Amino acid sequence: MSGAELTRRIQEQTGKLNKDNISRTNAYKSYFDRHPEIKWSLLASFVSRNAGWSMTDLKGRLFQLGLTDVQQNWLFIMYERANWLIFSDAYPQLLLYQWSKLLGRPLFHLLPAFGVSSFMKTEWERFWHEHDQKRLMYALIINEQNTIQTPIIQNPLFKKNVFRTIPFQVCEWLHFNTVIFPTVEGVFYGVSVKRFSSLKERIKLGKQLSQLLFRPELFPAFFHFTSCVPHTGSRFDMERWAGVNTRSSPFLRTCYPVITHSLDGSKCDWFRGGSREGMFRDEKLPKTIELTEWYFQKRRQLQAVFSLEHWLKKR
C-alpha cells in the first residue's frame, strides 16, 4: 500500500469515528484495549466522557436555570469543537502507530500529511525506539492542549461568548471544572483545573489526571467502570452508582445533532523548536483526590447560585 493510500484510509477512518462525543469516547477506549502501551488513549476516553457529561448538563435541569439558550449553544459548540479538533489531530497518530506495528516499521514520516506538529513526529520516533510510555503520554497531553490553544482558547468569539461570561466564571469560581473518574462502588476521584484558559494549567491538569488514572491501587476500579458502563453522555451514567435515582441530564444523542466541522485551512504547527525537557516534568497530585462528597456539595452550590440568578431575572 502506498503512503497516499494509507493516508486516505486513515483520514477516512478518523472521520467516521469523529462523528460525535459518543463515537470519540468509544474509539479512544477501543484503541487502548488493542494497544495498552498507548496510555493517553484511555486518558482521552475518560476526559471525553467528562466532556459528554458537560455537554448534556447544558440541557439538564441544573444548568437550564442559569443559562440562556444562546449561552447553552456557545458552550456546547466550544466543547464539541475542542474535542473534535483534538480527535482529528490525535487519532491519525494512533492509527499510524497501529499500522507501524502491523508492518513492523515506523511510518511517522507520514505524520505531516495529517497536519500533525513536528513536536509529535520527533516524540513518536523516539517512542518507537525507547518505548517510554509515560513520556509519550505526556507528549500527547502537551500536543492536544497546544492544538486547541489558538482555535479555541484564543478565539475572540469563544472569549466573548464563553470564557468571559458569568456562568462560565461562576463554574471556575466554584471549581466546577473538574474531571471525574468514577467507580461502580459510587466513589468519585478527580482533579480540578483552576484557570481553563491557561495552557500551562491545562497541561498540568492532564499530567495530574494521568497519574491519578494509572495509580496502581485505583486503576482497576477505573478500568472496570469504563469497561462495563456504556457511555450515553448523560451524567446519570456515573451518578446512579452513588445512589442518585433521578436523571438530571438527557442522553447526548437525544438532545444534540451531529455537527459538521471543517479545519478551515487554519491548522498550523504550534511547535517553534527549542528545548523540550522542561515540558516533561511530573506534576504533584492534589492532597485530596477522593471527591464524592465534594462533588455533590458543588452541585448543590451551583444549583443555589443558578436558582438565585433565575429568581432575580424573573423579578
PDB file of C-alpha atoms in Angstrom:
ATOM      1  CA  MET A   1       0.000   0.000   0.000  1.00  0.00           C
ATOM      2  CA  SER A   2       1.334   3.440  -0.939  1.00  0.00           C
ATOM      3  CA  GLY A   3       1.744   6.250   1.562  1.00  0.00           C
ATOM      4  CA  ALA A   4      -1.015   8.221  -0.172  1.00  0.00           C
ATOM      5  CA  GLU A   5      -3.437   5.268   0.033  1.00  0.00           C
ATOM      6  CA  LEU A   6      -2.661   4.699   3.720  1.00  0.00           C
ATOM      7  CA  THR A   7      -3.133   8.399   4.443  1.00  0.00           C
ATOM      8  CA  ARG A   8      -6.515   8.347   2.723  1.00  0.00           C
ATOM      9  CA  ARG A   9      -7.642   5.260   4.663  1.00  0.00           C
ATOM     10  CA  ILE A  10      -6.597   6.768   7.990  1.00  0.00           C
ATOM     11  CA  GLN A  11      -8.362  10.053   7.219  1.00  0.00           C
ATOM     12  CA  GLU A  12     -11.493   8.147   6.259  1.00  0.00           C
ATOM     13  CA  GLN A  13     -11.498   6.061   9.437  1.00  0.00           C
ATOM     14  CA  THR A  14     -10.806   9.106  11.609  1.00  0.00           C
ATOM     15  CA  GLY A  15     -13.696  11.000  10.023  1.00  0.00           C
ATOM     16  CA  LYS A  16     -16.138   8.147  10.680  1.00  0.00           C
ATOM     17  CA  LEU A  17     -15.167   7.888  14.348  1.00  0.00           C
ATOM     18  CA  ASN A  18     -15.084  11.670  14.895  1.00  0.00           C
ATOM     19  CA  LYS A  19     -18.853  11.939  14.440  1.00  0.00           C
ATOM     20  CA  ASP A  20     -19.780  12.960  17.985  1.00  0.00           C
ATOM     21  CA  ASN A  21     -18.771  12.658  21.638  1.00  0.00           C
ATOM     22  CA  ILE A  22     -20.072   9.092  21.934  1.00  0.00           C
ATOM     23  CA  SER A  23     -18.123   7.785  18.945  1.00  0.00           C
ATOM     24  CA  ARG A  24     -14.924   9.554  20.027  1.00  0.00           C
ATOM     25  CA  THR A  25     -15.124   8.254  23.601  1.00  0.00           C
ATOM     26  CA  ASN A  26     -15.672   4.692  22.419  1.00  0.00           C
ATOM     27  CA  ALA A  27     -12.928   4.915  19.778  1.00  0.00           C
ATOM     28  CA  TYR A  28     -10.314   6.007  22.330  1.00  0.00           C
ATOM     29  CA  LYS A  29     -11.275   3.174  24.710  1.00  0.00           C
ATOM     30  CA  SER A  30     -11.328   0.561  21.935  1.00  0.00           C
ATOM     31  CA  TYR A  31      -7.890   1.701  20.789  1.00  0.00           C
ATOM     32  CA  PHE A  32      -6.462   1.365  24.312  1.00  0.00           C
ATOM     33  CA  ASP A  33      -7.863  -2.177  24.536  1.00  0.00           C
ATOM     34  CA  ARG A  34      -5.888  -3.066  21.396  1.00  0.00           C
ATOM     35  CA  HIS A  35      -2.749  -1.068  22.268  1.00  0.00           C
ATOM     36  CA  PRO A  36      -2.484  -0.706  26.078  1.00  0.00           C
ATOM     37  CA  GLU A  37       1.015   0.743  25.784  1.00  0.00           C
ATOM     38  CA  ILE A  38      -0.587   3.952  24.430  1.00  0.00           C
ATOM     39  CA  LYS A  39      -1.875   5.108  27.804  1.00  0.00           C
ATOM     40  CA  TRP A  40      -3.002   8.520  26.549  1.00  0.00           C
ATOM     41  CA  SER A  41      -5.819   6.833  24.656  1.00  0.00           C
ATOM     42  CA  LEU A  42      -7.509   5.651  27.861  1.00  0.00           C
ATOM     43  CA  LEU A  43      -6.984   9.042  29.488  1.00  0.00           C
ATOM     44  CA  ALA A  44      -8.531  10.672  26.411  1.00  0.00           C
ATOM     45  CA  SER A  45     -11.539   8.351  26.670  1.00  0.00           C
ATOM     46  CA  PHE A  46     -12.162   9.377  30.284  1.00  0.00           C
ATOM     47  CA  VAL A  47     -11.741  13.081  29.537  1.00  0.00           C
ATOM     48  CA  SER A  48     -14.069  12.672  26.556  1.00  0.00           C
ATOM     49  CA  ARG A  49     -16.666  11.060  28.859  1.00  0.00           C
ATOM     50  CA  ASN A  50     -16.461  14.099  31.080  1.00  0.00           C
ATOM     51  CA  ALA A  51     -16.896  16.375  28.055  1.00  0.00           C
ATOM     52  CA  GLY A  52     -20.072  14.487  27.145  1.00  0.00           C
ATOM     53  CA  TRP A  53     -21.419  14.949  30.676  1.00  0.00           C
ATOM     54  CA  SER A  54     -20.641  18.672  30.447  1.00  0.00           C
ATOM     55  CA  MET A  55     -22.495  18.867  27.122  1.00  0.00           C
ATOM     56  CA  THR A  56     -25.684  17.232  28.396  1.00  0.00           C
ATOM     57  CA  ASP A  57     -25.538  19.241  31.648  1.00  0.00           C
ATOM     58  CA  LEU A  58     -26.387  22.222  29.452  1.00  0.00           C
ATOM     59  CA  LYS A  59     -29.725  20.589  28.611  1.00  0.00           C
ATOM     60  CA  GLY A  60     -30.342  19.336  32.155  1.00  0.00           C
ATOM     61  CA  ARG A  61     -32.339  20.860  34.994  1.00  0.00           C
ATOM     62  CA  LEU A  62     -29.387  22.428  36.781  1.00  0.00           C
ATOM     63  CA  PHE A  63     -27.832  24.493  34.005  1.00  0.00           C
ATOM     64  CA  GLN A  64     -31.082  25.461  32.325  1.00  0.00           C
ATOM     65  CA  LEU A  65     -31.823  27.643  35.348  1.00  0.00           C
ATOM     66  CA  GLY A  66     -28.636  29.667  34.881  1.00  0.00           C
ATOM     67  CA  LEU A  67     -28.054  29.716  31.121  1.00  0.00           C
ATOM     68  CA  THR A  68     -29.861  31.327  28.212  1.00  0.00           C
ATOM     69  CA  ASP A  69     -30.349  29.290  25.041  1.00  0.00           C
ATOM     70  CA  VAL A  70     -27.586  31.309  23.366  1.00  0.00           C
ATOM     71  CA  GLN A  71     -25.157  30.618  26.235  1.00  0.00           C
ATOM     72  CA  GLN A  72     -26.013  26.913  26.154  1.00  0.00           C
ATOM     73  CA  ASN A  73     -25.326  26.784  22.429  1.00  0.00           C
ATOM     74  CA  TRP A  74     -21.960  28.555  22.674  1.00  0.00           C
ATOM     75  CA  LEU A  75     -20.788  26.288  25.496  1.00  0.00           C
ATOM     76  CA  PHE A  76     -21.831  23.176  23.564  1.00  0.00           C
ATOM     77  CA  ILE A  77     -20.055  24.369  20.405  1.00  0.00           C
ATOM     78  CA  MET A  78     -16.912  25.099  22.431  1.00  0.00           C
ATOM     79  CA  TYR A  79     -16.853  21.598  23.993  1.00  0.00           C
ATOM     80  CA  GLU A  80     -17.724  19.908  20.698  1.00  0.00           C
ATOM     81  CA  ARG A  81     -15.265  21.890  18.575  1.00  0.00           C
ATOM     82  CA  ALA A  82     -12.361  21.413  21.021  1.00  0.00           C
ATOM     83  CA  ASN A  83     -12.927  17.666  21.274  1.00  0.00           C
ATOM     84  CA  TRP A  84     -13.385  17.319  17.511  1.00  0.00           C
ATOM     85  CA  LEU A  85     -10.095  19.166  16.898  1.00  0.00           C
ATOM     86  CA  ILE A  86      -8.181  17.005  19.367  1.00  0.00           C
ATOM     87  CA  PHE A  87      -9.539  13.794  17.843  1.00  0.00           C
ATOM     88  CA  SER A  88      -8.871  14.937  14.269  1.00  0.00           C
ATOM     89  CA  ASP A  89      -5.239  15.587  15.241  1.00  0.00           C
ATOM     90  CA  ALA A  90      -4.566  12.693  17.632  1.00  0.00           C
ATOM     91  CA  TYR A  91      -6.432   9.740  16.137  1.00  0.00           C
ATOM     92  CA  PRO A  92      -4.461   9.667  12.849  1.00  0.00           C
ATOM     93  CA  GLN A  93      -1.321   9.499  15.011  1.00  0.00           C
ATOM     94  CA  LEU A  94      -2.733   6.499  16.861  1.00  0.00           C
ATOM     95  CA  LEU A  95      -3.718   4.762  13.634  1.00  0.00           C
ATOM     96  CA  LEU A  96      -0.320   5.425  12.074  1.00  0.00           C
ATOM     97  CA  TYR A  97       1.315   3.788  15.096  1.00  0.00           C
ATOM     98  CA  GLN A  98      -1.088   0.836  14.695  1.00  0.00           C
ATOM     99  CA  TRP A  99      -0.038   0.443  11.055  1.00  0.00           C
ATOM    100  CA  SER A 100       3.634   0.787  12.036  1.00  0.00           C
ATOM    101  CA  LYS A 101       3.224  -2.127  14.454  1.00  0.00           C
ATOM    102  CA  LEU A 102       1.383  -4.166  11.844  1.00  0.00           C
ATOM    103  CA  LEU A 103       4.029  -3.623   9.169  1.00  0.00           C
ATOM    104  CA  GLY A 104       6.963  -3.783  11.591  1.00  0.00           C
ATOM    105  CA  ARG A 105       8.483  -0.456  10.575  1.00  0.00           C
ATOM    106  CA  PRO A 106       7.936   3.176  11.625  1.00  0.00           C
ATOM    107  CA  LEU A 107       5.681   5.223   9.361  1.00  0.00           C
ATOM    108  CA  PHE A 108       5.913   8.518  11.227  1.00  0.00           C
ATOM    109  CA  HIS A 109       7.328  10.313   8.183  1.00  0.00           C
ATOM    110  CA  LEU A 110       3.672  10.397   7.075  1.00  0.00           C
ATOM    111  CA  LEU A 111       2.534  12.490  10.081  1.00  0.00           C
ATOM    112  CA  PRO A 112       2.930  15.847   8.270  1.00  0.00           C
ATOM    113  CA  ALA A 113       0.312  14.680   5.749  1.00  0.00           C
ATOM    114  CA  PHE A 114      -2.221  14.898   8.595  1.00  0.00           C
ATOM    115  CA  GLY A 115      -1.048  18.331   9.734  1.00  0.00           C
ATOM    116  CA  VAL A 116       0.469  16.860  12.911  1.00  0.00           C
ATOM    117  CA  SER A 117       3.016  19.032  14.719  1.00  0.00           C
ATOM    118  CA  SER A 118       6.732  18.405  14.222  1.00  0.00           C
ATOM    119  CA  PHE A 119       6.808  18.064  18.029  1.00  0.00           C
ATOM    120  CA  MET A 120       4.884  14.774  17.810  1.00  0.00           C
ATOM    121  CA  LYS A 121       6.847  13.418  14.849  1.00  0.00           C
ATOM    122  CA  THR A 122      10.006  13.543  16.972  1.00  0.00           C
ATOM    123  CA  GLU A 123       8.233  12.056  20.006  1.00  0.00           C
ATOM    124  CA  TRP A 124       6.727   9.133  18.065  1.00  0.00           C
ATOM    125  CA  GLU A 125      10.112   8.312  16.537  1.00  0.00           C
ATOM    126  CA  ARG A 126      11.637   8.411  19.999  1.00  0.00           C
ATOM    127  CA  PHE A 127       8.884   6.178  21.411  1.00  0.00           C
ATOM    128  CA  TRP A 128       9.401   3.627  18.630  1.00  0.00           C
ATOM    129  CA  HIS A 129      12.995   3.138  19.797  1.00  0.00           C
ATOM    130  CA  GLU A 130      12.795   3.791  23.558  1.00  0.00           C
ATOM    131  CA  HIS A 131       9.234   2.611  24.439  1.00  0.00           C
ATOM    132  CA  ASP A 132       8.887   5.280  27.154  1.00  0.00           C
ATOM    133  CA  GLN A 133       5.129   5.071  27.702  1.00  0.00           C
ATOM    134  CA  LYS A 134       4.868   7.944  30.182  1.00  0.00           C
ATOM    135  CA  ARG A 135       6.864  10.332  28.016  1.00  0.00           C
ATOM    136  CA  LEU A 136       4.629   9.619  25.011  1.00  0.00           C
ATOM    137  CA  MET A 137       1.522  10.130  27.170  1.00  0.00           C
ATOM    138  CA  TYR A 138       2.877  13.483  28.356  1.00  0.00           C
ATOM    139  CA  ALA A 139       3.811  14.428  24.770  1.00  0.00           C
ATOM    140  CA  LEU A 140       0.242  13.771  23.609  1.00  0.00           C
ATOM    141  CA  ILE A 141      -1.143  15.807  26.542  1.00  0.00           C
ATOM    142  CA  ILE A 142       1.149  18.731  25.650  1.00  0.00           C
ATOM    143  CA  ASN A 143       0.241  18.426  21.979  1.00  0.00           C
ATOM    144  CA  GLU A 144      -3.543  18.261  22.446  1.00  0.00           C
ATOM    145  CA  GLN A 145      -3.628  21.356  24.636  1.00  0.00           C
ATOM    146  CA  ASN A 146      -1.452  23.324  22.225  1.00  0.00           C
ATOM    147  CA  THR A 147      -3.672  22.126  19.375  1.00  0.00           C
ATOM    148  CA  ILE A 148      -6.740  23.860  20.846  1.00  0.00           C
ATOM    149  CA  GLN A 149      -4.960  26.946  22.246  1.00  0.00           C
ATOM    150  CA  THR A 150      -5.283  29.195  19.179  1.00  0.00           C
ATOM    151  CA  PRO A 151      -8.518  27.977  17.523  1.00  0.00           C
ATOM    152  CA  ILE A 152     -10.493  27.596  20.782  1.00  0.00           C
ATOM    153  CA  ILE A 153      -8.976  29.355  23.786  1.00  0.00           C
ATOM    154  CA  GLN A 154      -7.685  32.418  21.927  1.00  0.00           C
ATOM    155  CA  ASN A 155     -10.620  32.579  19.510  1.00  0.00           C
ATOM    156  CA  PRO A 156     -12.272  36.015  20.002  1.00  0.00           C
ATOM    157  CA  LEU A 157     -15.775  34.561  19.608  1.00  0.00           C
ATOM    158  CA  PHE A 158     -15.227  31.919  22.321  1.00  0.00           C
ATOM    159  CA  LYS A 159     -13.558  34.513  24.566  1.00  0.00           C
ATOM    160  CA  LYS A 160     -16.586  36.780  24.301  1.00  0.00           C
ATOM    161  CA  ASN A 161     -19.351  34.181  24.352  1.00  0.00           C
ATOM    162  CA  VAL A 162     -17.867  31.540  26.700  1.00  0.00           C
ATOM    163  CA  PHE A 163     -14.800  32.368  28.765  1.00  0.00           C
ATOM    164  CA  ARG A 164     -15.867  35.891  29.769  1.00  0.00           C
ATOM    165  CA  THR A 165     -19.488  35.009  30.566  1.00  0.00           C
ATOM    166  CA  ILE A 166     -20.746  34.997  34.134  1.00  0.00           C
ATOM    167  CA  PRO A 167     -21.935  31.322  34.123  1.00  0.00           C
ATOM    168  CA  PHE A 168     -18.500  30.097  32.971  1.00  0.00           C
ATOM    169  CA  GLN A 169     -16.746  32.259  35.559  1.00  0.00           C
ATOM    170  CA  VAL A 170     -19.125  31.035  38.284  1.00  0.00           C
ATOM    171  CA  CYS A 171     -18.195  27.447  37.387  1.00  0.00           C
ATOM    172  CA  GLU A 172     -14.493  28.350  37.636  1.00  0.00           C
ATOM    173  CA  TRP A 173     -15.052  30.197  40.913  1.00  0.00           C
ATOM    174  CA  LEU A 174     -16.808  27.146  42.380  1.00  0.00           C
ATOM    175  CA  HIS A 175     -14.070  24.857  40.968  1.00  0.00           C
ATOM    176  CA  PHE A 176     -16.741  23.026  38.997  1.00  0.00           C
ATOM    177  CA  ASN A 177     -14.432  22.496  36.015  1.00  0.00           C
ATOM    178  CA  THR A 178     -13.361  19.116  37.339  1.00  0.00           C
ATOM    179  CA  VAL A 179     -12.568  15.861  35.540  1.00  0.00           C
ATOM    180  CA  ILE A 180     -14.128  12.948  37.433  1.00  0.00           C
ATOM    181  CA  PHE A 181     -13.011   9.307  37.364  1.00  0.00           C
ATOM    182  CA  PRO A 182     -15.972   7.326  38.764  1.00  0.00           C
ATOM    183  CA  THR A 183     -16.165   3.782  40.094  1.00  0.00           C
ATOM    184  CA  VAL A 184     -19.077   1.341  40.272  1.00  0.00           C
ATOM    185  CA  GLU A 185     -18.671   1.454  44.059  1.00  0.00           C
ATOM    186  CA  GLY A 186     -20.040   5.001  43.875  1.00  0.00           C
ATOM    187  CA  VAL A 187     -16.757   6.641  44.816  1.00  0.00           C
ATOM    188  CA  PHE A 188     -15.575   9.534  42.628  1.00  0.00           C
ATOM    189  CA  TYR A 189     -11.997  10.694  42.166  1.00  0.00           C
ATOM    190  CA  GLY A 190     -10.793  13.685  40.232  1.00  0.00           C
ATOM    191  CA  VAL A 191      -8.819  16.886  39.765  1.00  0.00           C
ATOM    192  CA  SER A 192      -9.976  20.457  39.079  1.00  0.00           C
ATOM    193  CA  VAL A 193      -8.494  22.943  36.626  1.00  0.00           C
ATOM    194  CA  LYS A 194      -8.205  26.388  38.158  1.00  0.00           C
ATOM    195  CA  ARG A 195      -7.823  28.523  35.025  1.00  0.00           C
ATOM    196  CA  PHE A 196      -9.143  26.703  31.972  1.00  0.00           C
ATOM    197  CA  SER A 197      -7.875  29.389  29.603  1.00  0.00           C
ATOM    198  CA  SER A 198      -4.269  28.854  30.768  1.00  0.00           C
ATOM    199  CA  LEU A 199      -2.304  26.452  28.564  1.00  0.00           C
ATOM    200  CA  LYS A 200       0.107  25.742  31.407  1.00  0.00           C
ATOM    201  CA  GLU A 201      -2.732  24.886  33.815  1.00  0.00           C
ATOM    202  CA  ARG A 202      -4.445  22.554  31.333  1.00  0.00           C
ATOM    203  CA  ILE A 203      -1.192  20.670  30.678  1.00  0.00           C
ATOM    204  CA  LYS A 204      -0.638  20.432  34.435  1.00  0.00           C
ATOM    205  CA  LEU A 205      -4.177  19.043  34.815  1.00  0.00           C
ATOM    206  CA  GLY A 206      -3.561  16.451  32.085  1.00  0.00           C
ATOM    207  CA  LYS A 207      -0.404  15.205  33.790  1.00  0.00           C
ATOM    208  CA  GLN A 208      -2.154  15.046  37.180  1.00  0.00           C
ATOM    209  CA  LEU A 209      -5.067  13.129  35.675  1.00  0.00           C
ATOM    210  CA  SER A 210      -2.689  10.652  34.042  1.00  0.00           C
ATOM    211  CA  GLN A 211      -1.047   9.994  37.412  1.00  0.00           C
ATOM    212  CA  LEU A 212      -4.425   9.522  39.057  1.00  0.00           C
ATOM    213  CA  LEU A 213      -5.798   7.234  36.335  1.00  0.00           C
ATOM    214  CA  PHE A 214      -2.802   4.899  36.370  1.00  0.00           C
ATOM    215  CA  ARG A 215      -2.292   4.869  40.131  1.00  0.00           C
ATOM    216  CA  PRO A 216      -1.849   1.128  40.769  1.00  0.00           C
ATOM    217  CA  GLU A 217      -4.348   0.852  43.640  1.00  0.00           C
ATOM    218  CA  LEU A 218      -7.071   2.791  41.744  1.00  0.00           C
ATOM    219  CA  PHE A 219      -6.577   1.834  38.099  1.00  0.00           C
ATOM    220  CA  PRO A 220      -8.504  -1.487  38.269  1.00  0.00           C
ATOM    221  CA  ALA A 221     -11.626   0.288  39.578  1.00  0.00           C
ATOM    222  CA  PHE A 222     -11.451   3.000  36.904  1.00  0.00           C
ATOM    223  CA  PHE A 223     -10.875   0.482  34.132  1.00  0.00           C
ATOM    224  CA  HIS A 224     -13.752  -1.667  35.369  1.00  0.00           C
ATOM    225  CA  PHE A 225     -16.095   1.339  35.229  1.00  0.00           C
ATOM    226  CA  THR A 226     -15.168   2.330  31.682  1.00  0.00           C
ATOM    227  CA  SER A 227     -15.325  -1.283  30.514  1.00  0.00           C
ATOM    228  CA  CYS A 228     -18.753  -2.135  31.931  1.00  0.00           C
ATOM    229  CA  VAL A 229     -20.670   1.194  31.878  1.00  0.00           C
ATOM    230  CA  PRO A 230     -21.688   2.232  28.346  1.00  0.00           C
ATOM    231  CA  HIS A 231     -21.201   5.925  27.607  1.00  0.00           C
ATOM    232  CA  THR A 232     -24.507   7.678  26.862  1.00  0.00           C
ATOM    233  CA  GLY A 233     -23.283  11.226  27.507  1.00  0.00           C
ATOM    234  CA  SER A 234     -25.624  11.602  30.495  1.00  0.00           C
ATOM    235  CA  ARG A 235     -24.082  12.321  33.911  1.00  0.00           C
ATOM    236  CA  PHE A 236     -26.514   9.719  35.261  1.00  0.00           C
ATOM    237  CA  ASP A 237     -24.027   7.145  33.893  1.00  0.00           C
ATOM    238  CA  MET A 238     -21.834   7.928  36.912  1.00  0.00           C
ATOM    239  CA  GLU A 239     -24.255   9.382  39.459  1.00  0.00           C
ATOM    240  CA  ARG A 240     -26.507   6.320  39.642  1.00  0.00           C
ATOM    241  CA  TRP A 241     -23.644   4.329  41.192  1.00  0.00           C
ATOM    242  CA  ALA A 242     -23.583   6.814  44.070  1.00  0.00           C
ATOM    243  CA  GLY A 243     -27.276   6.330  44.802  1.00  0.00           C
ATOM    244  CA  VAL A 244     -28.774   9.104  42.655  1.00  0.00           C
ATOM    245  CA  ASN A 245     -32.189   7.932  41.477  1.00  0.00           C
ATOM    246  CA  THR A 246     -33.256  10.851  39.276  1.00  0.00           C
ATOM    247  CA  ARG A 247     -31.692  11.636  35.915  1.00  0.00           C
ATOM    248  CA  SER A 248     -30.551  15.273  35.808  1.00  0.00           C
ATOM    249  CA  SER A 249     -29.366  15.312  32.179  1.00  0.00           C
ATOM    250  CA  PRO A 250     -30.540  13.579  28.963  1.00  0.00           C
ATOM    251  CA  PHE A 251     -28.820  11.115  26.640  1.00  0.00           C
ATOM    252  CA  LEU A 252     -26.455  13.045  24.383  1.00  0.00           C
ATOM    253  CA  ARG A 253     -27.832  11.731  21.105  1.00  0.00           C
ATOM    254  CA  THR A 254     -31.389  12.703  22.056  1.00  0.00           C
ATOM    255  CA  CYS A 255     -30.547  16.376  22.503  1.00  0.00           C
ATOM    256  CA  TYR A 256     -27.737  17.237  20.046  1.00  0.00           C
ATOM    257  CA  PRO A 257     -27.431  16.761  16.286  1.00  0.00           C
ATOM    258  CA  VAL A 258     -24.235  15.632  14.596  1.00  0.00           C
ATOM    259  CA  ILE A 259     -22.181  18.762  13.883  1.00  0.00           C
ATOM    260  CA  THR A 260     -20.245  19.076  10.627  1.00  0.00           C
ATOM    261  CA  HIS A 261     -16.832  20.649  11.207  1.00  0.00           C
ATOM    262  CA  SER A 262     -14.001  21.710   8.948  1.00  0.00           C
ATOM    263  CA  LEU A 263     -10.442  22.828   9.651  1.00  0.00           C
ATOM    264  CA  ASP A 264     -10.990  25.976   7.552  1.00  0.00           C
ATOM    265  CA  GLY A 265      -7.375  25.803   6.400  1.00  0.00           C
ATOM    266  CA  SER A 266      -6.282  27.336   9.708  1.00  0.00           C
ATOM    267  CA  LYS A 267      -4.211  24.497  11.152  1.00  0.00           C
ATOM    268  CA  CYS A 268      -0.530  25.248  11.614  1.00  0.00           C
ATOM    269  CA  ASP A 269       2.370  23.757  13.548  1.00  0.00           C
ATOM    270  CA  TRP A 270       2.294  25.141  17.096  1.00  0.00           C
ATOM    271  CA  PHE A 271       5.832  23.960  17.925  1.00  0.00           C
ATOM    272  CA  ARG A 272       8.563  26.539  17.427  1.00  0.00           C
ATOM    273  CA  GLY A 273      11.527  24.354  18.362  1.00  0.00           C
ATOM    274  CA  GLY A 274      13.749  24.785  21.393  1.00  0.00           C
ATOM    275  CA  SER A 275      14.360  22.581  24.416  1.00  0.00           C
ATOM    276  CA  ARG A 276      11.702  20.016  25.279  1.00  0.00           C
ATOM    277  CA  GLU A 277      12.974  18.591  28.531  1.00  0.00           C
ATOM    278  CA  GLY A 278      11.274  21.041  30.902  1.00  0.00           C
ATOM    279  CA  MET A 279       7.955  20.091  29.300  1.00  0.00           C
ATOM    280  CA  PHE A 280       8.079  16.546  30.670  1.00  0.00           C
ATOM    281  CA  ARG A 281       8.340  17.266  34.395  1.00  0.00           C
ATOM    282  CA  ASP A 282       5.858  15.432  36.608  1.00  0.00           C
ATOM    283  CA  GLU A 283       3.155  17.358  38.459  1.00  0.00           C
ATOM    284  CA  LYS A 284       2.126  16.543  42.007  1.00  0.00           C
ATOM    285  CA  LEU A 285      -1.408  15.367  42.610  1.00  0.00           C
ATOM    286  CA  PRO A 286      -3.529  17.474  44.986  1.00  0.00           C
ATOM    287  CA  LYS A 287      -3.755  16.133  48.547  1.00  0.00           C
ATOM    288  CA  THR A 288      -7.461  15.360  48.098  1.00  0.00           C
ATOM    289  CA  ILE A 289      -8.342  13.171  45.118  1.00  0.00           C
ATOM    290  CA  GLU A 290     -11.436  11.383  46.501  1.00  0.00           C
ATOM    291  CA  LEU A 291     -14.171  13.875  45.645  1.00  0.00           C
ATOM    292  CA  THR A 292     -17.508  12.094  46.154  1.00  0.00           C
ATOM    293  CA  GLU A 293     -18.918  14.322  48.909  1.00  0.00           C
ATOM    294  CA  TRP A 294     -17.198  17.391  47.466  1.00  0.00           C
ATOM    295  CA  TYR A 295     -18.774  16.685  44.070  1.00  0.00           C
ATOM    296  CA  PHE A 296     -22.333  16.642  45.401  1.00  0.00           C
ATOM    297  CA  GLN A 297     -21.672  19.702  47.551  1.00  0.00           C
ATOM    298  CA  LYS A 298     -20.504  21.601  44.456  1.00  0.00           C
ATOM    299  CA  ARG A 299     -23.650  20.527  42.576  1.00  0.00           C
ATOM    300  CA  ARG A 300     -25.774  21.914  45.420  1.00  0.00           C
ATOM    301  CA  GLN A 301     -23.796  25.176  45.443  1.00  0.00           C
ATOM    302  CA  LEU A 302     -24.176  25.604  41.697  1.00  0.00           C
ATOM    303  CA  GLN A 303     -27.908  24.900  41.931  1.00  0.00           C
ATOM    304  CA  ALA A 304     -28.253  27.544  44.664  1.00  0.00           C
ATOM    305  CA  VAL A 305     -26.364  30.149  42.601  1.00  0.00           C
ATOM    306  CA  PHE A 306     -28.307  29.437  39.400  1.00  0.00           C
ATOM    307  CA  SER A 307     -31.637  29.329  41.270  1.00  0.00           C
ATOM    308  CA  LEU A 308     -30.911  32.744  42.797  1.00  0.00           C
ATOM    309  CA  GLU A 309     -29.907  34.146  39.411  1.00  0.00           C
ATOM    310  CA  HIS A 310     -33.086  32.710  37.852  1.00  0.00           C
ATOM    311  CA  TRP A 311     -35.242  34.254  40.636  1.00  0.00           C
ATOM    312  CA  LEU A 312     -33.579  37.657  40.230  1.00  0.00           C
ATOM    313  CA  LYS A 313     -34.108  37.581  36.464  1.00  0.00           C
ATOM    314  CA  LYS A 314     -37.825  36.830  36.883  1.00  0.00           C
ATOM    315  CA  ARG A 315     -38.189  39.760  39.260  1.00  0.00           C
TER     316      ARG A 315
END
